[in-house]
Tab-separated table of C-alpha atoms and ligand atoms in Angstrom:
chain	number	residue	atom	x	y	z
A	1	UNK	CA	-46.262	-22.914	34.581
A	2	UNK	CA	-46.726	-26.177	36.509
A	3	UNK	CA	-44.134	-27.990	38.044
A	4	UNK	CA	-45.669	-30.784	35.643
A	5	UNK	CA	-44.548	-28.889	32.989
A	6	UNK	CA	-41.140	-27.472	34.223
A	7	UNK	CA	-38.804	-28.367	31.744
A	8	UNK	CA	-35.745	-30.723	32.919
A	9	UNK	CA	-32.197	-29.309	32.761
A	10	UNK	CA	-30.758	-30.004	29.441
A	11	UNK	CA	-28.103	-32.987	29.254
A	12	UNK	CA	-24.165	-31.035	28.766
A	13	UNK	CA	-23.062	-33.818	26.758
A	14	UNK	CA	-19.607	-33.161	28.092
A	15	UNK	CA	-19.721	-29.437	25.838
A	16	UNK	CA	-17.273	-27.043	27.189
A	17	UNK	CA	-19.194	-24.233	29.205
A	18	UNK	CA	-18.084	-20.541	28.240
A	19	UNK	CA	-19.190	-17.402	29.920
A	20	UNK	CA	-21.113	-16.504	31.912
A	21	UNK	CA	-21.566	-13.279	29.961
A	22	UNK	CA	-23.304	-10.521	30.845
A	23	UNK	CA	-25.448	-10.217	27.970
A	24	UNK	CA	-25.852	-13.473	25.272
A	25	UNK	CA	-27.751	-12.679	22.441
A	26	UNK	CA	-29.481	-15.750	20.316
A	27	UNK	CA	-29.462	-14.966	16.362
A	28	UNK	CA	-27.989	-12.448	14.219
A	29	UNK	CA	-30.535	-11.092	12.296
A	30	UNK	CA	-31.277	-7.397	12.099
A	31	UNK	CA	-32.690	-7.859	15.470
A	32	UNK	CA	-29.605	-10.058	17.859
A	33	UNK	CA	-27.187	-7.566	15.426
A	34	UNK	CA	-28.903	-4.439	16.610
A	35	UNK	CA	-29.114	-5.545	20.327
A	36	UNK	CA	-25.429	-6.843	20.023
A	37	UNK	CA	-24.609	-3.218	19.207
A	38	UNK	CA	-26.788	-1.137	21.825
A	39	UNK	CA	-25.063	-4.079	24.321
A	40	UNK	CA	-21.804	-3.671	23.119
A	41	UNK	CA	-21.937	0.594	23.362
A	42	UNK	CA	-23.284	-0.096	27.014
A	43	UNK	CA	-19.704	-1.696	27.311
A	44	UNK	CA	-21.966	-5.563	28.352
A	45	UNK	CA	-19.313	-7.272	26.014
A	46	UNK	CA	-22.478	-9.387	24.349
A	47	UNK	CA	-22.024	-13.026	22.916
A	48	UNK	CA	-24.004	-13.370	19.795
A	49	UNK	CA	-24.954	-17.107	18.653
A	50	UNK	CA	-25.663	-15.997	14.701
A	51	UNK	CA	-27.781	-18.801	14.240
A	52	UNK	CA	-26.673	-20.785	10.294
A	53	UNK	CA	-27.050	-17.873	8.923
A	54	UNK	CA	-25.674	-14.558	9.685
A	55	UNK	CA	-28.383	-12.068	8.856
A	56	UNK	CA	-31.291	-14.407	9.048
A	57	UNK	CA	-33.649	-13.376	6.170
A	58	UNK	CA	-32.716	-9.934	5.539
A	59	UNK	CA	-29.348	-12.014	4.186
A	60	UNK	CA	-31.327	-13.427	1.649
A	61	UNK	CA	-33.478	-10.460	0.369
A	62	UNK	CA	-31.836	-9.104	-2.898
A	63	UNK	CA	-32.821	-5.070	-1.919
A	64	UNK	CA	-33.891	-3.825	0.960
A	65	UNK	CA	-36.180	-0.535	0.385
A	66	UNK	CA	-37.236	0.804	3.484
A	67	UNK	CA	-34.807	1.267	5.643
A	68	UNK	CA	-34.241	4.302	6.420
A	69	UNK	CA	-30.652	5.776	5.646
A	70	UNK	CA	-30.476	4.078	2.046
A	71	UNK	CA	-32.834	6.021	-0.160
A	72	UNK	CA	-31.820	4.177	-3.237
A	73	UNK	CA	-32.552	1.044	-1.205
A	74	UNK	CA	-29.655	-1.290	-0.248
A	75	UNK	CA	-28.844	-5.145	-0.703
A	76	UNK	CA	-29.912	-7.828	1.676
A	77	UNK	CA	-26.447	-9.092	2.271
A	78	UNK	CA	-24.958	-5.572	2.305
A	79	UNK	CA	-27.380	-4.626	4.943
A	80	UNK	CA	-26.219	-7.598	7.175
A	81	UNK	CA	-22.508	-7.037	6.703
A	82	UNK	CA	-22.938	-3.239	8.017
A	83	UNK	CA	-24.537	-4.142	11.160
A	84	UNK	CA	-22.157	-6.504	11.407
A	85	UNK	CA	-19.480	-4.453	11.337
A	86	UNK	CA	-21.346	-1.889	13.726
A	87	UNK	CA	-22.046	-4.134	16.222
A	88	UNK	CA	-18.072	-5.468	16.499
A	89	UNK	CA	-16.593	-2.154	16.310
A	90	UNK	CA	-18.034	-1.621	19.795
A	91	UNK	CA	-17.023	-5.707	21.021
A	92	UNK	CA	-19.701	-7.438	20.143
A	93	UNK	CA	-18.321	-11.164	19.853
A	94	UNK	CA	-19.708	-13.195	17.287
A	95	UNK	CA	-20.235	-16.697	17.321
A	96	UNK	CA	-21.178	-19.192	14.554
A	97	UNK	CA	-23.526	-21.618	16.797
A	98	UNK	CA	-27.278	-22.390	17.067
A	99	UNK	CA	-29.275	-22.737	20.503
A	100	UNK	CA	-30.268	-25.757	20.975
A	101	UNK	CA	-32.132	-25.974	24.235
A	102	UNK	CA	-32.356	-24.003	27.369
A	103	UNK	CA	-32.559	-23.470	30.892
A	104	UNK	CA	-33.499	-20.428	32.848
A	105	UNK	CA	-34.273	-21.826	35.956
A	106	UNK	CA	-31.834	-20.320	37.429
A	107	UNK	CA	-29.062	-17.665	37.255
A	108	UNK	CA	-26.412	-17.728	35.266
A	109	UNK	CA	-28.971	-18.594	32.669
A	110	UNK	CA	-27.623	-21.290	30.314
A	111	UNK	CA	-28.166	-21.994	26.939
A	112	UNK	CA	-26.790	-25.429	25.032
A	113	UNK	CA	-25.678	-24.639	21.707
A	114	UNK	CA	-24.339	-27.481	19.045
A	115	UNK	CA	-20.778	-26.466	20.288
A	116	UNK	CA	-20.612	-25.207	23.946
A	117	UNK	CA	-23.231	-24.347	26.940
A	118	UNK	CA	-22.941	-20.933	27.210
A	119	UNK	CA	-23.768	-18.952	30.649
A	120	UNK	CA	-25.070	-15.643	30.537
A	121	UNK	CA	-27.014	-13.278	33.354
A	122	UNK	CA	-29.401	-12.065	31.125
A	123	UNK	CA	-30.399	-13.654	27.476
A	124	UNK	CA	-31.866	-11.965	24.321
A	125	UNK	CA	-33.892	-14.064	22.245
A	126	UNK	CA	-33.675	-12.842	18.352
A	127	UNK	CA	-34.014	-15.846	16.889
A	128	UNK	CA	-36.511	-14.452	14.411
A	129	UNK	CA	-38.819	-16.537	12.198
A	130	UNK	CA	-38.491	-19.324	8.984
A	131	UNK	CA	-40.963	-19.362	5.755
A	132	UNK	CA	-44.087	-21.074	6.345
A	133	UNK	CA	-44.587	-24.308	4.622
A	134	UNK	CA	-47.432	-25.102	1.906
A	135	UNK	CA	-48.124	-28.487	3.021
A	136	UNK	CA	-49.494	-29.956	-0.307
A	137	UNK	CA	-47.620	-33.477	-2.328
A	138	UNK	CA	-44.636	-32.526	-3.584
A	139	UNK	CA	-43.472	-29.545	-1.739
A	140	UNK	CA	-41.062	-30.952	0.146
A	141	UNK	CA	-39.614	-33.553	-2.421
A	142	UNK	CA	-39.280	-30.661	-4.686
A	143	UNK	CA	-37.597	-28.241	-2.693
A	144	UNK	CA	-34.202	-27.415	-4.055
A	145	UNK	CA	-35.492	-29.170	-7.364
A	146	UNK	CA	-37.967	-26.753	-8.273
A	147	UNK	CA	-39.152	-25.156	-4.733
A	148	UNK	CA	-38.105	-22.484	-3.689
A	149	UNK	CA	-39.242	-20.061	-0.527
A	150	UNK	CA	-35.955	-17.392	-1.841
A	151	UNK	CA	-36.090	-15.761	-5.105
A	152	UNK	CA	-32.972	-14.035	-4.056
A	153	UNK	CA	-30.982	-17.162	-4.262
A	154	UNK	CA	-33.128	-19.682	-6.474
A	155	UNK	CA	-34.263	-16.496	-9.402
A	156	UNK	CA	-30.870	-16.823	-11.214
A	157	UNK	CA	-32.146	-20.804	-12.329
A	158	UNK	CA	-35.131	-20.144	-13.481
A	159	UNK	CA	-33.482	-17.608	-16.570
A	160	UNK	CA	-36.307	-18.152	-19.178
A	161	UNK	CA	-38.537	-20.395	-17.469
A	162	UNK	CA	-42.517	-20.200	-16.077
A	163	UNK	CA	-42.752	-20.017	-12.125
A	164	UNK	CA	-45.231	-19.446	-9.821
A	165	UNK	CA	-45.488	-17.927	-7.002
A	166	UNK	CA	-47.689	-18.593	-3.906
A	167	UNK	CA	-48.829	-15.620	-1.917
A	168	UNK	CA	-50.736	-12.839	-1.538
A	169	UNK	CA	-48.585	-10.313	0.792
A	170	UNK	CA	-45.606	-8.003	0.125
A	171	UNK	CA	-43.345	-11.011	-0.272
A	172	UNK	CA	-44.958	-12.762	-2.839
A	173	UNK	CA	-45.576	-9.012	-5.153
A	174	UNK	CA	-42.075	-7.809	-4.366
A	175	UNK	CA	-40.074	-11.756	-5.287
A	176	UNK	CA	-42.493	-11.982	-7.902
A	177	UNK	CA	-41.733	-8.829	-9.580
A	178	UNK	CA	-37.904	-9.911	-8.626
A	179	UNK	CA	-38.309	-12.280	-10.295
A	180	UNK	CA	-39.750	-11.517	-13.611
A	181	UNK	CA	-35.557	-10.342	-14.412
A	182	UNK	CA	-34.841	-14.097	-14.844
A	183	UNK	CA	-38.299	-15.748	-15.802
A	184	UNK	CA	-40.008	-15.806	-18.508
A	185	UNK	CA	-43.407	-15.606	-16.828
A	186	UNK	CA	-44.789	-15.491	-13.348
A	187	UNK	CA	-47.816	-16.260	-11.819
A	188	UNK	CA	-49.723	-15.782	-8.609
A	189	UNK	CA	-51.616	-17.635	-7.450
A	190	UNK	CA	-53.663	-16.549	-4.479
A	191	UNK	CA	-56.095	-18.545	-2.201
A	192	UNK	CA	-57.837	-14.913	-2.589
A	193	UNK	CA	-59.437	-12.362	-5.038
A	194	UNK	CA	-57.655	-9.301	-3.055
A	195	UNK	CA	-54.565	-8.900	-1.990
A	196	UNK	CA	-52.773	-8.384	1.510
A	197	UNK	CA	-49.554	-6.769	0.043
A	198	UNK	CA	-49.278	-2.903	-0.121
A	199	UNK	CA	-50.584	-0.745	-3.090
A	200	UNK	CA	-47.486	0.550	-4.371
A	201	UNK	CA	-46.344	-3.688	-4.626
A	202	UNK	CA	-49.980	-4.358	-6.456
A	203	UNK	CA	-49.554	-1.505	-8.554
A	204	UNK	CA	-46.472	-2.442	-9.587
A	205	UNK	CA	-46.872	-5.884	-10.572
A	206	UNK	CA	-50.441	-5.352	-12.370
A	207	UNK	CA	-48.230	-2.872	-14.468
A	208	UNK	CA	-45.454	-5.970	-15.172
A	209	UNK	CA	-46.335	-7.455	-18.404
A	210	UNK	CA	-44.460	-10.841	-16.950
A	211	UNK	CA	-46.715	-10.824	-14.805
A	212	UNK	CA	-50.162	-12.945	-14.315
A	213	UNK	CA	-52.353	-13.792	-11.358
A	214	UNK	CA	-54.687	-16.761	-10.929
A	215	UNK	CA	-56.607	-15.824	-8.165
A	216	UNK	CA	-59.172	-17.243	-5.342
A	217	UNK	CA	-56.586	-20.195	-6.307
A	218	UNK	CA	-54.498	-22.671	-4.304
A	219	UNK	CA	-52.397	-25.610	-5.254
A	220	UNK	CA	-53.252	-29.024	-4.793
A	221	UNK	CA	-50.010	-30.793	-5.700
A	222	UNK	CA	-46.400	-30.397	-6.899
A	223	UNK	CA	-45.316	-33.064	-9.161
A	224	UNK	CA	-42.687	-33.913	-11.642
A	225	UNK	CA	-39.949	-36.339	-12.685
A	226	UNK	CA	-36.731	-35.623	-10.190
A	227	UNK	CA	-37.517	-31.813	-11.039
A	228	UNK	CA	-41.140	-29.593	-10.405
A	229	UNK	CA	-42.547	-30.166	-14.077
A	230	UNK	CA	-46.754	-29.551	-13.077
A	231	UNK	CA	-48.861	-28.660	-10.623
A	232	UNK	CA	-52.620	-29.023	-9.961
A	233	UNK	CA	-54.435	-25.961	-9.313
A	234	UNK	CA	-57.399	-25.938	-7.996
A	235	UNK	CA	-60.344	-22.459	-8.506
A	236	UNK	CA	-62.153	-22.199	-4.630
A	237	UNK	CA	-64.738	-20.588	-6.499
A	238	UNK	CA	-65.983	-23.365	-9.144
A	239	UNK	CA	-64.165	-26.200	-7.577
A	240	UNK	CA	-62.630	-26.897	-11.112
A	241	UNK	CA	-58.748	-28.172	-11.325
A	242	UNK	CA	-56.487	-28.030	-13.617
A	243	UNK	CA	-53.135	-29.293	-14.367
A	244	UNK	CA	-50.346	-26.294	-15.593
A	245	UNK	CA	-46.552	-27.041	-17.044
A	246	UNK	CA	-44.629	-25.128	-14.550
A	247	UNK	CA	-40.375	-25.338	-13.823
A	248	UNK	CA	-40.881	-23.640	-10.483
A	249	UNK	CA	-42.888	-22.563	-7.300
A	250	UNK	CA	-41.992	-20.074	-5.150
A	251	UNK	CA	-43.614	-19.942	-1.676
A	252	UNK	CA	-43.996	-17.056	-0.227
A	253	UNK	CA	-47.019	-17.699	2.570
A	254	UNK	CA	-45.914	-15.930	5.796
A	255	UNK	CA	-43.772	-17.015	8.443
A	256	UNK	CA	-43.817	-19.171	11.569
A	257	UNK	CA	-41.471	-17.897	14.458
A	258	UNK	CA	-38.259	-19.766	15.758
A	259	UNK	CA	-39.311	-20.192	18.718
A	260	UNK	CA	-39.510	-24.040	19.635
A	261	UNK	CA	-36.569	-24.680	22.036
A	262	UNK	CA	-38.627	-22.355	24.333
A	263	UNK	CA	-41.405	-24.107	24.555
A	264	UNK	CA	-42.112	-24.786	28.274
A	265	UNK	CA	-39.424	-22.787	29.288
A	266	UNK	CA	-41.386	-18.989	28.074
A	267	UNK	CA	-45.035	-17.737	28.070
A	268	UNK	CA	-45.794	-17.790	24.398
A	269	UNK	CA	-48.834	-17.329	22.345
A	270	UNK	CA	-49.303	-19.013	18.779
A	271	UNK	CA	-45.932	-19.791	18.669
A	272	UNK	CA	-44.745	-16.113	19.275
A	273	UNK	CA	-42.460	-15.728	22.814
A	274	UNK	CA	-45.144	-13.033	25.243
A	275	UNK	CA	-43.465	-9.901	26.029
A	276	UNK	CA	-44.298	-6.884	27.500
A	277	UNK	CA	-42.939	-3.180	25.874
A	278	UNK	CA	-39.802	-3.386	27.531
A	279	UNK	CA	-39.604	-6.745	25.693
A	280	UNK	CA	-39.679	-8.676	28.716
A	281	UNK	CA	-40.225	-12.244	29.027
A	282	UNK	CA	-42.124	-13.680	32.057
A	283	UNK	CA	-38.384	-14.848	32.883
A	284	UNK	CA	-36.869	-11.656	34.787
A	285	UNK	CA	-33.189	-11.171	32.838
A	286	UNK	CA	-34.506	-12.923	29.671
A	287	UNK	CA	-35.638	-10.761	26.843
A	288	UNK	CA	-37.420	-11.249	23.551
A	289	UNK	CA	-37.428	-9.251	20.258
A	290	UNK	CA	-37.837	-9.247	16.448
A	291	UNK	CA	-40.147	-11.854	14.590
A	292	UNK	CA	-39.900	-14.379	17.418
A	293	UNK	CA	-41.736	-12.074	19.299
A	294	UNK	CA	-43.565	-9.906	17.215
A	295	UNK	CA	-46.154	-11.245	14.434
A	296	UNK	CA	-47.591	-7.707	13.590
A	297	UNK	CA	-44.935	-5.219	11.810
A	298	UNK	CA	-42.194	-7.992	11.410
A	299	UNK	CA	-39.942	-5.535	9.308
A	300	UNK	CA	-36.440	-4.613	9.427
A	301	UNK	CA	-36.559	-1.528	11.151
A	302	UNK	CA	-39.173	-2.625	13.768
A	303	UNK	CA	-37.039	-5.536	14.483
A	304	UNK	CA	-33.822	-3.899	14.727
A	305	UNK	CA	-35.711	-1.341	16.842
A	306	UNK	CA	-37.057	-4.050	19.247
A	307	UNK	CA	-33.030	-5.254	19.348
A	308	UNK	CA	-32.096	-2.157	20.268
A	309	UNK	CA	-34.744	-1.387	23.122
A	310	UNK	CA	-34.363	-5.335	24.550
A	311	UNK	CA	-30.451	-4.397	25.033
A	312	UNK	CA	-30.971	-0.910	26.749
A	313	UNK	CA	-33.883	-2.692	28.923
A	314	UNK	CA	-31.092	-5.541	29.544
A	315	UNK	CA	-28.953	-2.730	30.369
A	316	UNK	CA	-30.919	-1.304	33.340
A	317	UNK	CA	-32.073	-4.791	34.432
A	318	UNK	CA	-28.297	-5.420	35.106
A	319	UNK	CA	-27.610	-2.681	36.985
A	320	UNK	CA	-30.474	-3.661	39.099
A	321	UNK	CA	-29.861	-7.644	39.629
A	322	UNK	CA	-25.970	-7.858	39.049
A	323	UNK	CA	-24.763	-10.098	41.117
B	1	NAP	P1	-48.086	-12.154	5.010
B	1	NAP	O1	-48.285	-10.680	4.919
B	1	NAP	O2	-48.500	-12.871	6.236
B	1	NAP	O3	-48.864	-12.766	3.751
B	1	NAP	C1	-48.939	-14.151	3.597
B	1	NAP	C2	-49.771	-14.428	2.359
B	1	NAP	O4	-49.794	-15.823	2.157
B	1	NAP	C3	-51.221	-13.959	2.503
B	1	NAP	O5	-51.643	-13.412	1.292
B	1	NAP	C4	-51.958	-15.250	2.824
B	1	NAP	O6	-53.243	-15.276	2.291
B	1	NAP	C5	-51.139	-16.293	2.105
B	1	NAP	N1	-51.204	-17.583	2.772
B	1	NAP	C6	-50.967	-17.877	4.072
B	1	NAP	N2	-51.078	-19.194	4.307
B	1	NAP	C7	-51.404	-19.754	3.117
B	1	NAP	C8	-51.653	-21.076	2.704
B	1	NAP	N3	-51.578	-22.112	3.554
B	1	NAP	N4	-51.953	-21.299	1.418
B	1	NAP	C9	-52.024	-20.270	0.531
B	1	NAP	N5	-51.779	-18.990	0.862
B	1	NAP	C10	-51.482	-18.740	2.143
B	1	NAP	O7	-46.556	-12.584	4.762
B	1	NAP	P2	-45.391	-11.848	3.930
B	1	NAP	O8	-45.847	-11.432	2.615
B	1	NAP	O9	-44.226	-12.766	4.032
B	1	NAP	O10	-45.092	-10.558	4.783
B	1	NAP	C11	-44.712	-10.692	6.154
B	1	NAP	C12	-44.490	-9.323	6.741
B	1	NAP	O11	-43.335	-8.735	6.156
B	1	NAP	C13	-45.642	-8.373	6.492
B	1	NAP	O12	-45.807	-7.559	7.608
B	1	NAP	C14	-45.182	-7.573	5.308
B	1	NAP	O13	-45.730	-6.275	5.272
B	1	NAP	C15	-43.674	-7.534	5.552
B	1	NAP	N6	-42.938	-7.375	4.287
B	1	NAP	C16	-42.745	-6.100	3.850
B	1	NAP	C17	-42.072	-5.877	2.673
B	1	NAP	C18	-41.895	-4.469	2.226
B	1	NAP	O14	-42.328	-3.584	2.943
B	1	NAP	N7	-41.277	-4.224	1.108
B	1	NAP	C19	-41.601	-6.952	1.909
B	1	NAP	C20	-41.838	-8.239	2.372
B	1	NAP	C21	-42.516	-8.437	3.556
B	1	NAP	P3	-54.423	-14.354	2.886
B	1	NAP	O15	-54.141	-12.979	2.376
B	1	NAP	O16	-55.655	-14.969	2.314
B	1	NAP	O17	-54.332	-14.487	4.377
């Protein structure tokens, strides 16, 4: 990093500082939960900033399959409230706050959040990852009216009605088939002729009789009057368009990581914060873990395993640099 590019200290705003703690943790997904409790067991008394959501995604997934532990598979929400509970047993603090910006120039590391800085020796970054955007007209005038990227929370409106769904990985099978309990019909459509999701998932929804695909597909536009009526599709095979009645699109295209406040401040690549397999950043004391770090397995387990391993690394990095 040049000193061109050094990042300037954040302004404090006059924000009360708290800590410095030994071990701040930003997000509380599976990921900031799971390092909150490894942190908390190693008796670190971690700060976790949950982020607007406690949970992140996994808060907003209506069953969770494969996690080991639940083999009937377990709700989202459920999930979330467990580690929860786990991770404050052992002291884990929680606190409802975002990071805003950051600055680990120097020790204490300090991080600005909408309601305090907050000082901390070492800092794990688990601020996971947010849908990916379609980018086509209408998309984001229709989301809440229409749009969806959640079938967990949106499914219940759509009782009845014809949706489609965008996508062609395990998210887009496994809310589709989700949602085929409220809607009358659902499509795929997929930019595609094969898809990325797992065979069980295809399997599953080629058996669903609500089910249809439109495939080596894309949309053009999202249109409607106050509320998604139509879309243009478009075939990337014969070029042709055409326009379909539709009450809702569902978006399920991949993820982009939550990384921006670090930009500058951390090595990254494509968006994703660089780590080594201790999860270290190229900022000794500051770890990263979970989707803001990882754009290959990005599932619950491997994130909360990636938590867990960034707060025993913390762990021995303390007992090495404590001041
Ligand atoms: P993903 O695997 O990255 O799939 C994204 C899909 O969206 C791909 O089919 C991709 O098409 C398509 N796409 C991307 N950009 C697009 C665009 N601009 N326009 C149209 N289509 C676009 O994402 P995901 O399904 O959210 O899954 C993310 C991770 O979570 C994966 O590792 C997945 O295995 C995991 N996951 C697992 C489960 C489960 O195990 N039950 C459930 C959900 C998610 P292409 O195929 O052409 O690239």
């Amino acid at each position: 990093m040049t000193s061109e590019n050094t990042p300037l200290p954040f302004d404090d705003e006059g924000l009360e500082t708290k800590g410095p703690y030994k071990v701040l943790v930003l997000g509380g997904g599976p990921t900031g939960l799971s390092a909150a409790l490894y942190a908390a067991r190693a008796e670190l008394n971690p700060l976790v900033l949950t982020g607007l959501q406690i949970g992140g995604q996994v808060a907003i997934t209506h069953s969770v399959e494969n996690y080991p532990g639940f083999p009937d598979g377990v709700g989202g929400p459920e999930l979330v409230e467990l580690f929860q509970k786990q991770a404050e047993r052992f002291g884990a603090v929680l606190e409802f706050d975002s990071a805003v910006d950051v600055d680990f120039s120097q020790r204490p590391y300090r991080v600005k959040g909408y309601n305090a800085i907050y000082e901390a020796e070492s800092v794990i970054i688990a601020t996971g990852a947010t849908p990916r955007k379609l980018q086509v007209p209408g998309e984001v005038e229709f989301t809440g009216r229409g749009v969806s990227y959640c079938g967990t929370c949106d499914g219940w409106f759509f009782k009845g009605k014809d949706v489609i769904v965008v996508g062609g990985g395990d998210s887009a099978l496994e809310e589709g088939e989700f949602l085929t309990r409220y809607a009358n019909k659902v499509t795929v459509v997929h930019r595609r002729d094969e898809f990325r999701a797992g065979v069980l998932l295809q399997k599953r929804a080629a058996e669903n009789p609500k089910m249809s695909f439109a495939l080596d597909t894309v949309i053009n536009t999202i249109d409607g009057n106050g509320e998604v009526q139509k879309v243009e599709l478009k075939n990337l095979k014969s070029g042709e368009t055409q326009t379909q009645p539709i009450d809702g699109v569902f978006i399920f295209i991949g993820h982009t990581p939550n990384t921006e406040i670090f930009q500058g401040h951390l090595e990254m690549e494509d968006g994703y914060i660089v780590t080594n397999k201790l999860m270290e950043t190229n900022i000794p004391g500051v770890f990263a873990a979970g989707e803001a770090a990882d754009p290959h397995f990005r599932q619950v387990i491997t994130s909360a395993g990636m938590g867990a391993a960034a707060a025993i690394q913390a762990n021995r990095w303390l007992q090495e640099h404590s001041s």
